[in-house]
PDB file of C-alpha atoms in Angstrom:
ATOM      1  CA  UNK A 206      -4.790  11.196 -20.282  1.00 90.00           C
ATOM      2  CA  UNK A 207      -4.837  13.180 -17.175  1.00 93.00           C
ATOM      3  CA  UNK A 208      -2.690  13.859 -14.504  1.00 94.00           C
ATOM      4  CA  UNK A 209      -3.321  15.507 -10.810  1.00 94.00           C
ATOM      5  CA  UNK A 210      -0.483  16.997  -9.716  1.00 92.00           C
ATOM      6  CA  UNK A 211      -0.141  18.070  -5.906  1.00 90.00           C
ATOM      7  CA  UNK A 212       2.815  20.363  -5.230  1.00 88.00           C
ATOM      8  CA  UNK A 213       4.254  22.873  -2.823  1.00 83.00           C
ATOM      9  CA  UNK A 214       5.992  26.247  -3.930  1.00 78.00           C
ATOM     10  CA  UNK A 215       9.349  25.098  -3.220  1.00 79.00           C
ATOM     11  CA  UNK A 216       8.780  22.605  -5.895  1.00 85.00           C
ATOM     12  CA  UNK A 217       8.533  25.172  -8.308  1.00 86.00           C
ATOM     13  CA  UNK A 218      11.873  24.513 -10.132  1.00 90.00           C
ATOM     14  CA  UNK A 219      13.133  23.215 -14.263  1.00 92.00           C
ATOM     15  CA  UNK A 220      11.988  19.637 -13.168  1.00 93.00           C
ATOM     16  CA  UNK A 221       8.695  20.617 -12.837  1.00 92.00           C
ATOM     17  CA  UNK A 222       8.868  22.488 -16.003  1.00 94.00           C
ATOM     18  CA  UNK A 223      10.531  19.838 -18.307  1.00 95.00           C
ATOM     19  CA  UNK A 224       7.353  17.217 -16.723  1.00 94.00           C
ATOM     20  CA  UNK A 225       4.788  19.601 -17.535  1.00 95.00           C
ATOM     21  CA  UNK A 226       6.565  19.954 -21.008  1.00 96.00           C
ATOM     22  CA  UNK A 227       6.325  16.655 -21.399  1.00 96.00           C
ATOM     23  CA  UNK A 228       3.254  16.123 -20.121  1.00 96.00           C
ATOM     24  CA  UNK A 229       1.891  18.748 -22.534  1.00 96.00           C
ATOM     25  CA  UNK A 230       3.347  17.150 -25.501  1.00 97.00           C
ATOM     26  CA  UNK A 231       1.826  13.891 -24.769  1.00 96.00           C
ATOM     27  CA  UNK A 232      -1.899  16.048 -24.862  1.00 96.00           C
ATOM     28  CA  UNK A 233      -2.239  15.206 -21.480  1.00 95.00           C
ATOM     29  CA  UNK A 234      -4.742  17.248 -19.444  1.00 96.00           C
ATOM     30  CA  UNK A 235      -2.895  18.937 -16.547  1.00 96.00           C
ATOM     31  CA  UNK A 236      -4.451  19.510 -12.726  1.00 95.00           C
ATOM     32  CA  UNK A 237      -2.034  21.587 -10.378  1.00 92.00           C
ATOM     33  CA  UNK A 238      -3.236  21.519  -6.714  1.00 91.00           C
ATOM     34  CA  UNK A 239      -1.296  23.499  -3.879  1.00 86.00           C
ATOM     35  CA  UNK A 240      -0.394  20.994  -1.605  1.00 81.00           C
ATOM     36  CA  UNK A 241      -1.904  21.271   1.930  1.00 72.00           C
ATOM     37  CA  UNK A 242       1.106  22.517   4.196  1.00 63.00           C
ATOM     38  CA  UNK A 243       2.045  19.473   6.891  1.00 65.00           C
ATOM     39  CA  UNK A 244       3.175  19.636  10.825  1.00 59.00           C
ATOM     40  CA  UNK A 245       5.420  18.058  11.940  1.00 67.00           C
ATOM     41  CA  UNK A 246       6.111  16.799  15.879  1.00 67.00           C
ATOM     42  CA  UNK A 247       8.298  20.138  16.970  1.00 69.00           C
ATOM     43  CA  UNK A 248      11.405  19.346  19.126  1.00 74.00           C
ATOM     44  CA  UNK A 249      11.964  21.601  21.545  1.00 75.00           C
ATOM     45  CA  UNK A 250      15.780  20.706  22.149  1.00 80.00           C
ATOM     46  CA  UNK A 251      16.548  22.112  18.272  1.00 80.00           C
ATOM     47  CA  UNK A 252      18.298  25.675  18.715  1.00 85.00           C
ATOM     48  CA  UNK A 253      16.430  28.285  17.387  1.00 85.00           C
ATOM     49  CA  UNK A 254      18.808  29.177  14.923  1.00 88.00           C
ATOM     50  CA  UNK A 255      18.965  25.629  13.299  1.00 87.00           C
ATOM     51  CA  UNK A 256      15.662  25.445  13.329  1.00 84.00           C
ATOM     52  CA  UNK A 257      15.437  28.591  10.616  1.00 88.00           C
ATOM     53  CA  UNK A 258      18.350  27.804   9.200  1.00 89.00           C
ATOM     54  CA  UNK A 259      16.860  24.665   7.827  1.00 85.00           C
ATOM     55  CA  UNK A 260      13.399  26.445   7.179  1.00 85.00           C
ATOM     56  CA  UNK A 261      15.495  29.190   4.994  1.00 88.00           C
ATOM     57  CA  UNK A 262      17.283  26.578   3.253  1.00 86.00           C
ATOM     58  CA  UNK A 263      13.871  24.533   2.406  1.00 83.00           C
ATOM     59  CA  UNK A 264      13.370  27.653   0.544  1.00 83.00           C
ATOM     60  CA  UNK A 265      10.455  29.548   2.718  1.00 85.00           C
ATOM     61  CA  UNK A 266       9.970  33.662   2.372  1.00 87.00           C
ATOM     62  CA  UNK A 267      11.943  35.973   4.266  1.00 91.00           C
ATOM     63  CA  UNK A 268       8.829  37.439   5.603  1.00 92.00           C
ATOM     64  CA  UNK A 269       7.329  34.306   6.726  1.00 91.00           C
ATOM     65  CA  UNK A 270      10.643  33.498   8.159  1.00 92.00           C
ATOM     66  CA  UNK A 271      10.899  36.554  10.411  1.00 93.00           C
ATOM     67  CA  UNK A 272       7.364  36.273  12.041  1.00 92.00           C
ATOM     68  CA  UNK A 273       7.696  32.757  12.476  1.00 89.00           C
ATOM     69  CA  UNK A 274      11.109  33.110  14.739  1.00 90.00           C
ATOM     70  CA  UNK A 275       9.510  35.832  16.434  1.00 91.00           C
ATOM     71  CA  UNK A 276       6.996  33.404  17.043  1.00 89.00           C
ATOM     72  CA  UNK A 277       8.925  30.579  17.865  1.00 85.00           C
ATOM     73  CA  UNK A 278      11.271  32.944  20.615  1.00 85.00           C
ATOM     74  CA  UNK A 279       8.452  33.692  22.599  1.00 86.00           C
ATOM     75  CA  UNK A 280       6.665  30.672  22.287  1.00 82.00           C
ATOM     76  CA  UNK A 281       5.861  28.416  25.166  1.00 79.00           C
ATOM     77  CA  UNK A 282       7.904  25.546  23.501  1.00 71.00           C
ATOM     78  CA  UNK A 283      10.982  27.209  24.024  1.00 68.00           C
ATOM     79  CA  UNK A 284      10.168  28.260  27.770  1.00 67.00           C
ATOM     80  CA  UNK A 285      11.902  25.678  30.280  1.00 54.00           C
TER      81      UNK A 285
END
């Protein structure tokens, strides 16, 4: 048997472990493929702070994080 599995970083958790112990036990053959990271429609009426506030608690770098607000401030989507 073989499985394909696409996943993100923040997927990374004991699930993911216990399936690919499982997985494993049944000899299964096991593909891992980063998945491809998706963009979404941005609205521009979100505060700033919510916005990273919910891209923090999805689970996103702290490095990342800070260039991407820093980003987003003096972006044109937030100039009305």
């Amino acid at each position: 048997m073989q499985v394909t599995l696409s996943i993100t970083l923040t997927e990374i958790d004991h699930h993911l472990l216990n399936l690919l112990r499982n997985l494993l036990s049944q000899n299964a053959e096991i593909i891992l493929r980063k998945a491809p990271v998706k963009l979404e429609e941005f609205d521009k009426h979100l505060p700033l702070t919510q916005v990273m506030q919910e891209m923090a608690q999805a689970g996103h770098n702290q490095a990342f994080l800070k260039d991407l607000q820093t980003g987003l401030a003096t972006a044109t989507v937030y100039q009305h």
